[in-house]
Coordinates of C-alpha atoms in Angstrom, one line a residue:
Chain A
X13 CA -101.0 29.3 17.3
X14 CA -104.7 29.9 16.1
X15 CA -106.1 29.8 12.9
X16 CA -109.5 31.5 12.0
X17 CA -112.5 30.3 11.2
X18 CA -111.9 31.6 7.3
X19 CA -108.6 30.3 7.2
X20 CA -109.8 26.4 8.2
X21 CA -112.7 26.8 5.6
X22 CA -110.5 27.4 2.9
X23 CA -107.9 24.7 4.1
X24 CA -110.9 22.2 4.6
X25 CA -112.3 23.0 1.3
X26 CA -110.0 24.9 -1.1
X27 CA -111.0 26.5 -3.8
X28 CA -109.9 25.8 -7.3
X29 CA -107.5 23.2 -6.5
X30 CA -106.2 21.8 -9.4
X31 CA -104.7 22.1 -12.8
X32 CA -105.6 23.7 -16.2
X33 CA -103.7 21.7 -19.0
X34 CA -104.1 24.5 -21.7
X35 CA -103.1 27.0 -19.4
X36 CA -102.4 30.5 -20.8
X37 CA -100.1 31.2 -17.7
X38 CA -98.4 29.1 -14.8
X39 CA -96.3 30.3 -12.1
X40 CA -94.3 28.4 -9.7
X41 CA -93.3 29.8 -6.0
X42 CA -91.2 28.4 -3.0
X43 CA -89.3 25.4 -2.4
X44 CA -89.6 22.2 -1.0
X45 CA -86.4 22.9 1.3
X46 CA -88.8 25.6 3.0
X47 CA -91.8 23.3 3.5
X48 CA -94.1 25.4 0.6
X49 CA -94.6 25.0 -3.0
X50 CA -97.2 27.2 -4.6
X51 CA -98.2 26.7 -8.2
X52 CA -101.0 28.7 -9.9
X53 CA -102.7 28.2 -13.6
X54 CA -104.2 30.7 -15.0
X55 CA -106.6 30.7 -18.1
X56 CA -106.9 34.6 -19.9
X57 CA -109.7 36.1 -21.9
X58 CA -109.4 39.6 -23.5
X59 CA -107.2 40.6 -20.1
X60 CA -109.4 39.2 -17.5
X61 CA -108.6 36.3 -15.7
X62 CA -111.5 33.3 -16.9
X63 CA -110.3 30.5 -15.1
X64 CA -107.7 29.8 -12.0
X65 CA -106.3 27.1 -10.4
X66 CA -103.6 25.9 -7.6
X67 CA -101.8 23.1 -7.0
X68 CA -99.9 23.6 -3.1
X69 CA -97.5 21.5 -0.9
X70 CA -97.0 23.2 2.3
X71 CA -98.9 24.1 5.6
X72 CA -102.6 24.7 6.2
X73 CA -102.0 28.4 5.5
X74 CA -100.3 27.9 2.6
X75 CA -103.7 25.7 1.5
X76 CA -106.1 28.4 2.9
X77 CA -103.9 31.6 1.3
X78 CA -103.6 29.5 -2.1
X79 CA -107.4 28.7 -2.2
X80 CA -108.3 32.8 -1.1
X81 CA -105.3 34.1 -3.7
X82 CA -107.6 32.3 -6.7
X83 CA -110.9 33.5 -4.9
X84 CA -109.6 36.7 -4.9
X85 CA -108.4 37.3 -8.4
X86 CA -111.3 35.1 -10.8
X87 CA -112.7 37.3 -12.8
X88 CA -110.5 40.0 -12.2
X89 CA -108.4 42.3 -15.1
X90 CA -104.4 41.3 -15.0
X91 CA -104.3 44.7 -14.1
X92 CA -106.6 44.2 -11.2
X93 CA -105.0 40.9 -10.3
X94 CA -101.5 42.1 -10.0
X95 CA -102.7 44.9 -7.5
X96 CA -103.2 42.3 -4.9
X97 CA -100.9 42.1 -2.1
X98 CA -100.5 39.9 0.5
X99 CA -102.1 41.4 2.8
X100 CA -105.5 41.9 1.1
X101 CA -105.0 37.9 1.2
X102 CA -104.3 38.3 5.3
X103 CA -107.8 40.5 5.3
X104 CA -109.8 38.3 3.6
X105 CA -108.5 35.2 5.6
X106 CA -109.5 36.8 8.5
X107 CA -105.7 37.2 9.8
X108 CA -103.0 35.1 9.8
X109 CA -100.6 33.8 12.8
X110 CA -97.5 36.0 12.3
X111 CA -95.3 32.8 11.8
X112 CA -97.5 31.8 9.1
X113 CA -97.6 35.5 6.9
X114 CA -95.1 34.5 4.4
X115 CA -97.7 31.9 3.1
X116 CA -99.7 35.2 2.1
X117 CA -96.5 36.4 0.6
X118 CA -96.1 33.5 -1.2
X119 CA -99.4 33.7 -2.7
X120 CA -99.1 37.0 -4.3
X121 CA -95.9 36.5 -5.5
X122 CA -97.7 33.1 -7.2
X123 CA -100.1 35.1 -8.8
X124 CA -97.5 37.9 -10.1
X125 CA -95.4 34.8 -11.3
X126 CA -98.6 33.2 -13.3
X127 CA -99.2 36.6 -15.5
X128 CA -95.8 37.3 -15.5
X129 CA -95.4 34.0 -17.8
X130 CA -98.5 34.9 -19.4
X131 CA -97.1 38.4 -20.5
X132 CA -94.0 36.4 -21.3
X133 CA -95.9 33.5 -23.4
X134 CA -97.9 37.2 -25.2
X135 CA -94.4 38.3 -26.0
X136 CA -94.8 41.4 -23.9
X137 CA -92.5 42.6 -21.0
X138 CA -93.4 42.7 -17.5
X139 CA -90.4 43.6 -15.7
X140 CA -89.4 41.6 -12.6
X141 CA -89.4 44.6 -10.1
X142 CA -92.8 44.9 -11.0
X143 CA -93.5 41.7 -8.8
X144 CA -91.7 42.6 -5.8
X145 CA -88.8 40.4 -4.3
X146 CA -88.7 36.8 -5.2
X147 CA -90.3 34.7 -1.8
X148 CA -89.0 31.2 -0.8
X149 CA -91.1 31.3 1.8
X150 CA -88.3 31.1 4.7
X151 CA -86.2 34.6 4.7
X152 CA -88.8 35.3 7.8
X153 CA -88.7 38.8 7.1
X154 CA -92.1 39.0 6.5
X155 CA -92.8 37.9 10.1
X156 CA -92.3 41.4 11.0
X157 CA -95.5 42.5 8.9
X158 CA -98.4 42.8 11.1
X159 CA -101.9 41.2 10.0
X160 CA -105.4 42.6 11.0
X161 CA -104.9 41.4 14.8
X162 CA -108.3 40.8 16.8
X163 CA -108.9 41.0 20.2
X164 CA -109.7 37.2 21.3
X165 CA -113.2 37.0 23.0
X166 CA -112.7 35.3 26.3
Chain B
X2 CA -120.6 8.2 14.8
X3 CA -117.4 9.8 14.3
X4 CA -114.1 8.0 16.1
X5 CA -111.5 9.9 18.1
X6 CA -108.3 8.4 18.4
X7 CA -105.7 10.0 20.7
X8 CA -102.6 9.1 19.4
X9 CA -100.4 11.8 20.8
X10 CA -99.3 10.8 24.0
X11 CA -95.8 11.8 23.5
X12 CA -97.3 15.2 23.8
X13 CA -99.5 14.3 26.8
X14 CA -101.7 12.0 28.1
X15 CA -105.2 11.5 29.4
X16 CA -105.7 11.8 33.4
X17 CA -106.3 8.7 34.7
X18 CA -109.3 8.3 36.7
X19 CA -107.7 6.5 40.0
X20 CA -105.2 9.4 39.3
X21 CA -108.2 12.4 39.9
X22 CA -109.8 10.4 42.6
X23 CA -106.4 10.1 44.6
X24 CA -105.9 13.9 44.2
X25 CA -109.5 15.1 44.4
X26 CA -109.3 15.5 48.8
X27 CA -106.4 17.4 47.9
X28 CA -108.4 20.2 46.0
X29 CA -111.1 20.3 47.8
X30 CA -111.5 19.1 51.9
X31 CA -108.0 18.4 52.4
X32 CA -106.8 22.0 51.3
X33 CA -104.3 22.2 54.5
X34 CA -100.8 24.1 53.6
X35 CA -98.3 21.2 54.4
X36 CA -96.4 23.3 56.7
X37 CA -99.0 24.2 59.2
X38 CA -98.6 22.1 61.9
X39 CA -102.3 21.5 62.7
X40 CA -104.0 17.9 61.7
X41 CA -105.3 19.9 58.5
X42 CA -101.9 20.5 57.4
X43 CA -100.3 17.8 58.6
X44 CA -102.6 15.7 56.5
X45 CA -100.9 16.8 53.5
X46 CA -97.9 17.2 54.7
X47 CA -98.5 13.3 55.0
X48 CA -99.6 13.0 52.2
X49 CA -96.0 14.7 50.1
X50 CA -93.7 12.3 52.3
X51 CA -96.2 9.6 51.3
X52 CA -95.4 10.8 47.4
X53 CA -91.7 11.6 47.5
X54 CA -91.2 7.9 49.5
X55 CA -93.5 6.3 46.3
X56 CA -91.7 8.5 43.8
X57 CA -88.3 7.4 44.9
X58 CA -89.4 3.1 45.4
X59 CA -90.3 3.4 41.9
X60 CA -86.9 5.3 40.3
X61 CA -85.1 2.9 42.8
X62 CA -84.0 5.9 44.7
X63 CA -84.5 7.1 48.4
X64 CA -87.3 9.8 49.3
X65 CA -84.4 12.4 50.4
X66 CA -83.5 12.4 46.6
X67 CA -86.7 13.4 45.1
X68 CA -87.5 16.9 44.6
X69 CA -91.0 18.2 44.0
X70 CA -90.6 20.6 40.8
X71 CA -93.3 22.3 38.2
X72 CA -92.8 19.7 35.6
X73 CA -90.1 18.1 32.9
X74 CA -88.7 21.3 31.8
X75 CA -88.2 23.3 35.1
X76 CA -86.3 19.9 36.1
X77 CA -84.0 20.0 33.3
X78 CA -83.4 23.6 33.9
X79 CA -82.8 23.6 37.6
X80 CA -80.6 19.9 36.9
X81 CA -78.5 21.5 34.4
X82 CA -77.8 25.6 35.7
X83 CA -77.4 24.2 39.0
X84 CA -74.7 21.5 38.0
X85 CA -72.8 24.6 35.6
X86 CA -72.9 26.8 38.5
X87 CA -71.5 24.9 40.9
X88 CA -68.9 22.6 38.9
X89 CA -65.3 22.9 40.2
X90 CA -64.0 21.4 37.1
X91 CA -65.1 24.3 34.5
X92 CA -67.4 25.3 32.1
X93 CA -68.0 22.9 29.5
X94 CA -70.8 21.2 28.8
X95 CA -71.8 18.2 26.8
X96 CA -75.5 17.7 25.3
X97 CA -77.0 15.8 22.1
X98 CA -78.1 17.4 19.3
X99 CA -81.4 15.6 19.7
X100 CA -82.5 17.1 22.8
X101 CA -85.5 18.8 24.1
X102 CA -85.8 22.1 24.0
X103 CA -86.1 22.2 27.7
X104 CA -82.6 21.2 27.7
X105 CA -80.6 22.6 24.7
X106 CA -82.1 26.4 25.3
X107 CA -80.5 25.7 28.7
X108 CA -77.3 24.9 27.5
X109 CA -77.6 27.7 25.0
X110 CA -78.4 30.0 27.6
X111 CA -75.2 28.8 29.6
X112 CA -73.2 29.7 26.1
X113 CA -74.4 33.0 26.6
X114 CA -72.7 33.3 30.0
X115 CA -69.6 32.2 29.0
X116 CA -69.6 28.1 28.9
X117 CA -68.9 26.1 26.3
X118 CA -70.6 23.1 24.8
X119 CA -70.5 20.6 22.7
X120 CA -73.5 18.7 20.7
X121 CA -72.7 15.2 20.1
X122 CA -74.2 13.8 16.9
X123 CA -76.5 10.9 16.2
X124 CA -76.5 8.1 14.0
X125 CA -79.1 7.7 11.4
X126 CA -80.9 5.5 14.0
X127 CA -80.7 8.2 16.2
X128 CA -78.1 7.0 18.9
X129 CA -75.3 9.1 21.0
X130 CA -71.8 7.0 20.1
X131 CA -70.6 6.5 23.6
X132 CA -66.7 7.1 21.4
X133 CA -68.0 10.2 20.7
X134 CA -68.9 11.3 24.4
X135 CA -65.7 9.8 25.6
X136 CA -63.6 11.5 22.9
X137 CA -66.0 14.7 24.0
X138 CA -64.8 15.2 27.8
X139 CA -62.6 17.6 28.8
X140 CA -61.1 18.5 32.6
X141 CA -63.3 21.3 32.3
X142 CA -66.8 19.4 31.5
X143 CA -69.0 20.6 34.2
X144 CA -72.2 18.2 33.2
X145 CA -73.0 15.9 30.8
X146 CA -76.8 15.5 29.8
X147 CA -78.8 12.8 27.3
X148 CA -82.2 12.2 27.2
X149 CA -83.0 8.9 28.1
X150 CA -85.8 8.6 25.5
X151 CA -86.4 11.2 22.5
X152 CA -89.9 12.4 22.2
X153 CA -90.1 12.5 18.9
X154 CA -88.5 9.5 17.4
X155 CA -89.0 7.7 20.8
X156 CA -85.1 6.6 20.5
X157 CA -83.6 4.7 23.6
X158 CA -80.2 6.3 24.5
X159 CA -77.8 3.5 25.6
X160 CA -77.4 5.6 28.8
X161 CA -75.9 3.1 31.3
X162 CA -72.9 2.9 29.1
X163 CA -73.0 6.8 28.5
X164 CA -73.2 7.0 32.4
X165 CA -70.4 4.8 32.7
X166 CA -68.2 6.7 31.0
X167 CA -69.0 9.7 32.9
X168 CA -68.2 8.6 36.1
X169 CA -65.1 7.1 35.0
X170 CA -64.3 10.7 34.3
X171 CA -65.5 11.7 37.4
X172 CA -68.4 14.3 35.5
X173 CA -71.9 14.3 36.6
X174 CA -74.7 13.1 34.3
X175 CA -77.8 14.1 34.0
X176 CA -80.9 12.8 31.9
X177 CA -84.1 14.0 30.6
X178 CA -86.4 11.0 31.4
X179 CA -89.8 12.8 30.7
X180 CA -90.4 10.2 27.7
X181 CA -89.1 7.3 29.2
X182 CA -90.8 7.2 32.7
X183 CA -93.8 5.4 33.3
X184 CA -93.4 3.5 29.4
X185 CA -90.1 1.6 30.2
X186 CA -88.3 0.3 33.1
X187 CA -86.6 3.5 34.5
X188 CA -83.9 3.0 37.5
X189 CA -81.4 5.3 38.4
X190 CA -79.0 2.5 39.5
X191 CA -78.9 1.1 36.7
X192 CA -79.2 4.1 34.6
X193 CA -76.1 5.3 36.7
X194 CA -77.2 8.7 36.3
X195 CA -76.9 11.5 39.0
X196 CA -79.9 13.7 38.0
X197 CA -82.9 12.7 36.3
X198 CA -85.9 14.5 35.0
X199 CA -89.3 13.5 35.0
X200 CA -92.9 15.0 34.7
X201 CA -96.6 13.7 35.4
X202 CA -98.4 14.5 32.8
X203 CA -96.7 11.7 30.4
X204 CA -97.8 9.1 31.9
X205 CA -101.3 9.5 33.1
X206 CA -100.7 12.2 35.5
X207 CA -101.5 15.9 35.9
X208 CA -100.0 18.7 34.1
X209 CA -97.7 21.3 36.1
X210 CA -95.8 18.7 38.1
X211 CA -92.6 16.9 37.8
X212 CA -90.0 15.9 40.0
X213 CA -86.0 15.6 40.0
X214 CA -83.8 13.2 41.1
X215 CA -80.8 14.2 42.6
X216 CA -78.2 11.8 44.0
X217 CA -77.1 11.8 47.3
X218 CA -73.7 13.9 47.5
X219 CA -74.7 15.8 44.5
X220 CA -74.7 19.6 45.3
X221 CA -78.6 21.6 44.2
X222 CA -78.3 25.2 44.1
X223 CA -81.2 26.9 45.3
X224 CA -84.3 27.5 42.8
X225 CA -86.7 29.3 44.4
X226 CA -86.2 31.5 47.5
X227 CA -88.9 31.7 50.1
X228 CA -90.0 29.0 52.6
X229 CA -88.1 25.5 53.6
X230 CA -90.3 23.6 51.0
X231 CA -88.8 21.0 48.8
X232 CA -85.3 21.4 51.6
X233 CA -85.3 24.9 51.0
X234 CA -84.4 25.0 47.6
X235 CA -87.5 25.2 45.9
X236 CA -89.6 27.4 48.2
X237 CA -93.0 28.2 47.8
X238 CA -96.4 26.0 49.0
X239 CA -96.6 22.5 47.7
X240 CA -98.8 22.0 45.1
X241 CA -100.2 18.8 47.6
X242 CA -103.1 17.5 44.8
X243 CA -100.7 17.4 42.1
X244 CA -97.5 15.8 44.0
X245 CA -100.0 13.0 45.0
X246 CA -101.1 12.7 41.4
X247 CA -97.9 12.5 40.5
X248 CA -97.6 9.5 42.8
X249 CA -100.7 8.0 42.1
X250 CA -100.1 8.2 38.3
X251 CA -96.3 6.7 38.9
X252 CA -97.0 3.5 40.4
X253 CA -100.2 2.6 37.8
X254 CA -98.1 3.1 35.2
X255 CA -95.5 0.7 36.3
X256 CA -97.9 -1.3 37.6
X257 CA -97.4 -4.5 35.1
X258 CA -95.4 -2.2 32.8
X259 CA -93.9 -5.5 31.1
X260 CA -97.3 -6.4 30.2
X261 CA -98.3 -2.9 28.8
X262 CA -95.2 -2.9 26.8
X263 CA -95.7 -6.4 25.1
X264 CA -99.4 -4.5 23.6
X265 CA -98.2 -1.5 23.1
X266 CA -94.9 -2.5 21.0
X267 CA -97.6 -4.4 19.3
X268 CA -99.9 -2.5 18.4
X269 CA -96.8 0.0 17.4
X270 CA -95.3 -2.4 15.2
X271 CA -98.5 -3.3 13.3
X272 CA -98.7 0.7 12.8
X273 CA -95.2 1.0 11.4
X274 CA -95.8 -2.1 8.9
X275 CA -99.1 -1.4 8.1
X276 CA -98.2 2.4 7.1
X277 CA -95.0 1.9 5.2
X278 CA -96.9 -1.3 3.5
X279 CA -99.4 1.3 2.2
X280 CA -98.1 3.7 1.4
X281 CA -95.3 4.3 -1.2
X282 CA -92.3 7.1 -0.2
X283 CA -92.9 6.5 3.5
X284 CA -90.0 5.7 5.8
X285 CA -89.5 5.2 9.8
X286 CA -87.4 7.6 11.3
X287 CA -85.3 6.4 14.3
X288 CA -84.0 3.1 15.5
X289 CA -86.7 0.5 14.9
X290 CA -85.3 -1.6 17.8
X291 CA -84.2 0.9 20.3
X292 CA -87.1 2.4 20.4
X293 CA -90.2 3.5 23.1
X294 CA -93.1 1.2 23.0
X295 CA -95.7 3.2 21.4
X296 CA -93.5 5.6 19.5
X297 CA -94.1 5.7 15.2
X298 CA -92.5 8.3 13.3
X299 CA -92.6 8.1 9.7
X300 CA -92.0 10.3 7.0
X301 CA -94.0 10.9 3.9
X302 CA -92.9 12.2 0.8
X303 CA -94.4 15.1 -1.1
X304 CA -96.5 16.2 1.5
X305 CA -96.4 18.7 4.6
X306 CA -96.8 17.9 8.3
X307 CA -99.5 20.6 9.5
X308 CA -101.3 19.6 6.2
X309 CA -101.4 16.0 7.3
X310 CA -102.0 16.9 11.1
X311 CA -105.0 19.2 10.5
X312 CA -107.1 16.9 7.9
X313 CA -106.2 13.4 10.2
X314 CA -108.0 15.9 13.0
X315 CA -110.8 16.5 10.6
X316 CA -111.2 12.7 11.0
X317 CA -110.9 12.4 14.4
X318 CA -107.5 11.8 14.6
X319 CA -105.2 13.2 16.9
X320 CA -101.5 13.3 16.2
X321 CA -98.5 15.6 15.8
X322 CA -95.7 16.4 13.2
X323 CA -92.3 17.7 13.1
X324 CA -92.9 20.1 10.2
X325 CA -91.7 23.5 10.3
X326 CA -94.8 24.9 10.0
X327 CA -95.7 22.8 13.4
X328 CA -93.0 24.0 15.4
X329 CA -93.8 27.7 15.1
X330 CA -90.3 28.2 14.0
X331 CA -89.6 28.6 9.8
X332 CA -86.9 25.1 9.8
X333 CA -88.3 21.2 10.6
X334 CA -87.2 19.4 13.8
X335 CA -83.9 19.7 14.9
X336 CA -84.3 16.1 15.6
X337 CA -85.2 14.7 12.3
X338 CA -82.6 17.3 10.7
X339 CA -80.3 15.5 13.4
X340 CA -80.7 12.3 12.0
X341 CA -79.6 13.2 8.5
X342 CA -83.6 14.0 7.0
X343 CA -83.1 16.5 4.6
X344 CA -85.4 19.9 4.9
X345 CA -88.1 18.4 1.9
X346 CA -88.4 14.6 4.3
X347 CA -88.6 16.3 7.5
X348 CA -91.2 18.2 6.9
X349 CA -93.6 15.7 5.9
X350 CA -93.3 14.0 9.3
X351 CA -96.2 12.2 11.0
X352 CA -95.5 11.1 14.6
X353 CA -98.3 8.8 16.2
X354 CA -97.8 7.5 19.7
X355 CA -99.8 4.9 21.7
X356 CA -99.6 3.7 25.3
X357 CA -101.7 1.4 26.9
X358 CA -105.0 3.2 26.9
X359 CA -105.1 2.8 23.5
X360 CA -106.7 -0.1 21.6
X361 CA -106.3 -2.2 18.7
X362 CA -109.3 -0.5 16.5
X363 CA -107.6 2.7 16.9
X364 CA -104.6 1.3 15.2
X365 CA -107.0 -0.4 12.6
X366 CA -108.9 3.4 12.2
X367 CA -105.6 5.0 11.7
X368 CA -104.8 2.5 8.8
X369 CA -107.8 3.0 7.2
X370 CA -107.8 6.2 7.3
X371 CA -104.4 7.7 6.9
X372 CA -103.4 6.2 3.0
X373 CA -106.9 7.7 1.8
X374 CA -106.1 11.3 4.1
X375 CA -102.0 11.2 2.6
X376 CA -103.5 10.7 -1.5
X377 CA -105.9 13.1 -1.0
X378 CA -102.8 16.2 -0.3
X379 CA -100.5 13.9 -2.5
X380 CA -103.3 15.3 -5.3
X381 CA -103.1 18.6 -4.4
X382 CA -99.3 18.8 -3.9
X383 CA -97.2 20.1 -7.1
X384 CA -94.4 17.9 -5.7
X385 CA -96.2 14.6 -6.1
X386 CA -97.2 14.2 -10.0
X387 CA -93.6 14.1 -11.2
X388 CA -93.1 11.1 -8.6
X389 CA -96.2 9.9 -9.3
X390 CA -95.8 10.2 -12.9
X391 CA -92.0 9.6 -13.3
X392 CA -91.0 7.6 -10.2
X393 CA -88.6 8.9 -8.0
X394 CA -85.4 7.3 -6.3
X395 CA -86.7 6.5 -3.1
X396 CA -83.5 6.4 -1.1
X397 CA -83.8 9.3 1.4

């Protein structure tokens, strides 16, 4: 098992690791029976997404799909945030090894959790379907899904 | 200037030097096939009886016993579908739940063709009850097979007494060795066992080469068909450089093994107290008494083994983990499940092991680094501010 360059950058130096005590939105993905615990903060101004931050427990992927999840969403519109799916995290990691894609699934479904509380906390409805099925990170069937895969130069 | 600290040589280990030099002729001006009768050949031919007669003075066994194989798991493999295959009592076997994969996806594989087996439990220490084997054998238990040393919580198997009960029984006994070779005082005598698995590369040695011990009187079905290599049952050309290194590597590591035992359990022992002294929610897994010299595997709360694994390599450290994420499978070690770990402990496993080439600032580096390495994804882990901030019951 390999990890890309990308995917070691952002587990050597995550970004936006931490918390945000006034947060306007937190979700909370995984378990610790499955090895990964994803929790996001998110801070809200007139519908875009100010300020992010993650807390993780789990593998180097989960780290690295965490840290590109917030990249990928600061700054973004709710609407624009809750469009990304796991694998634009894959992408942007530069793959994933396919034991290791339900970390990116996890990640999405951390961000859908964090505005879903946020619509909740606004008093406004964002129906569960609307965030897919709920990951614990260890149903595998994810494994199926198959990332950006690159040749390996010899 | 940046350390690097090996400290994974339950995985595998460095090549010793005198180990390359004794195999070097064989790769290079001493490339002879050991069946050609010529003085070319005959050198290495030579040069395997030399190895099989060193191999067997150090097991305690005689030359006639050793066979030449591709390493620890194609032993296990050939020791444990040959012994099924021909049993005349039935098929049943009897494993640990503790095993190496080399030997449970064997026995799994015999399930698959109609045997049955049973998985004997551990203790929390990590030990077979030789009660439970006993209560365990059948009329139709073809094999019984133990490791002699677990590889990743370096447990010692009382396998004299388990071997003991087997030949009471009149069932063959096999064990997987690989661990235990070349760290601790391994005899098959007074193992008692019939088969025995080893491979090189644990103890100094090259990769791709292991051998099997097979006691006189004990049927071996045919591996490999081809040639009269290896007394026809594992055909094919010897692989001459590695079978000497093999050799080679054998009898330095038991060379003053008693010594190399005394520093290593120390230097093992100062790990394990210096860790769980500094750091809070840590525990050893596995027997602390019973246990390989150089073997430490602890768990740590509220953090994930690849996590730990990949930033102690950003230091310079290198070590392993039995984390799910590390096992390329989605559940933690089978082993640490097997010793009652639940799923959240087992996967913050850190397994560190030493031998003899390492030294005593490598266990000082891994002390001063590790605490500073485990805080650092402790702050980063949603799991840890409720201990942190709460306390948590640290019975595990």
């Amino acid at each position: 098992m390999l990890y890309s360059d990308k995917v070691m950058d952002h587990f050597r130096n995550p970004r936006n690791v931490g918390e945000i005590p006034d947060a306007d939105g937190v979700g909370e993905v995984g378990n610790a029976k499955c090895g990964d615990i994803m929790r996001i903060y998110l801070k809200v101004d007139d519908g875009i997404i100010s300020d992010v931050k993650f807390k993780t427990f789990g593998c180097g992927a989960a780290v690295a799909t965490s840290s590109m999840a917030t990249e990928l969403i600061k700054g973004k519109s709710l609407e624009e945030a809750l469009c990304i799916t796991n694998k634009a995290v894959v992408e942007a990691l530069d793959g994933l090894p396919p034991v290791k894609l339900h970390c990116s699934v996890l990640a999405e479904e951390a961000v859908k959790a964090a505005i879903a509380d946020y619509y909740k906390r606004q008093g406004l409805d964002l129906k569960a379907e609307e965030c897919g099925p709920v990951c614990e990170g260890c149903c595998g069937s994810c494994q199926s899904f198959d990332g950006e895969d690159v040749l390996p130069e010899l | 200037m940046k350390r690097f600290v090996y400290a994974d040589n339950a995985a595998t280990t460095k090549l010793d030097g005198a180990v390359l030099e004794a195999m070097l002729p064989y790769l290079t001006e001493q490339y002879g096939n050991p069946s050609s009768i010529y003085a070319l050949g005959q050198n290495a031919a030579r040069a395997i009886r030399a190895a099989r007669e060193r191999v067997a003075f150090e097991l305690g066994a005689k030359p006639e016993e050793i066979y030449f194989t591709g390493g620890g798991s194609e032993s296990d493999t050939w020791a444990i579908r040959s012994a099924a295959a021909l049993s005349k009592r039935g098929k049943h076997i009897i494993t640990s739940v503790i095993e190496h994969h080399a030997v449970l996806h064997a026995v799994e594989a015999l399930e698959r063709e109609g045997f049955e087996a049973t998985y004997l439990g551990v203790d929390r220490d990590g030990l077979v009850s030789p009660d439970e084997l006993s209560a365990a054998i059948r009329p139709d238990t073809a094999l019984i097979t133990i490791m002699t040393a677990n590889n990743e919580i370096g447990v010692i198997q009382p396998i004299a007494e388990l071997s003991a009960i087997a030949r009471e029984h009149g069932v063959p006994f096999h064990t997987d060795a690989v661990q235990a070779v070349g760290h601790i005082p391994v005899n098959v005598d007074a193992l008692g066992v019939d088969m025995l698995s080893l491979a090189a590369h644990k103890f100094h040695g090259p990769k791709g080469v292991g051998a099997l011990y097979v006691r006189r009187g004990m049927r071996l079905q045919n591996l490999i068909y081809g040639g009269g290599q290896e007394r026809g049952k594992r055909a094919g050309t010897e692989n001459t450089a590695g079978i000497v290194g093999l050799a080679k590597a054998l009898a330095l590591a038991n060379e003053d093994l008693e010594e190399k035992m005394r520093v290593t359990t120390a230097m093992r022992d100062r790990l394990i107290d210096g860790i769980l002294g500094s750091i809070p929610y840590s525990r050893l897994n596995g027997s602390r008494e019973r246990r390989l010299p150089g073997n430490v595997n602890v768990s740590i709360e509220f953090i994930e083994g690849e996590s730990l694994i990949l930033r102690l390599d950003e230091q310079g450290i290198a070590a392993s983990s039995g984390s799910a994420c590390t096992s390329g499978s989605l559940d933690p070690s089978h082993v640490l499940l097997g010793i009652g770990l639940s799923h959240e402990v087992a996967h913050g496993s850190l397994r560190l092991s030493l031998d003899h080439f390492n030294t005593d600032e490598d266990v000082d580096y891994i002390l001063e680094t590790l605490p500073g390495v485990v805080a650092e994804l402790r702050e980063m882990s949603p799991l840890w501010e409720h201990a942190d901030k709460e306390g948590v019951d640290n019975a595990v």
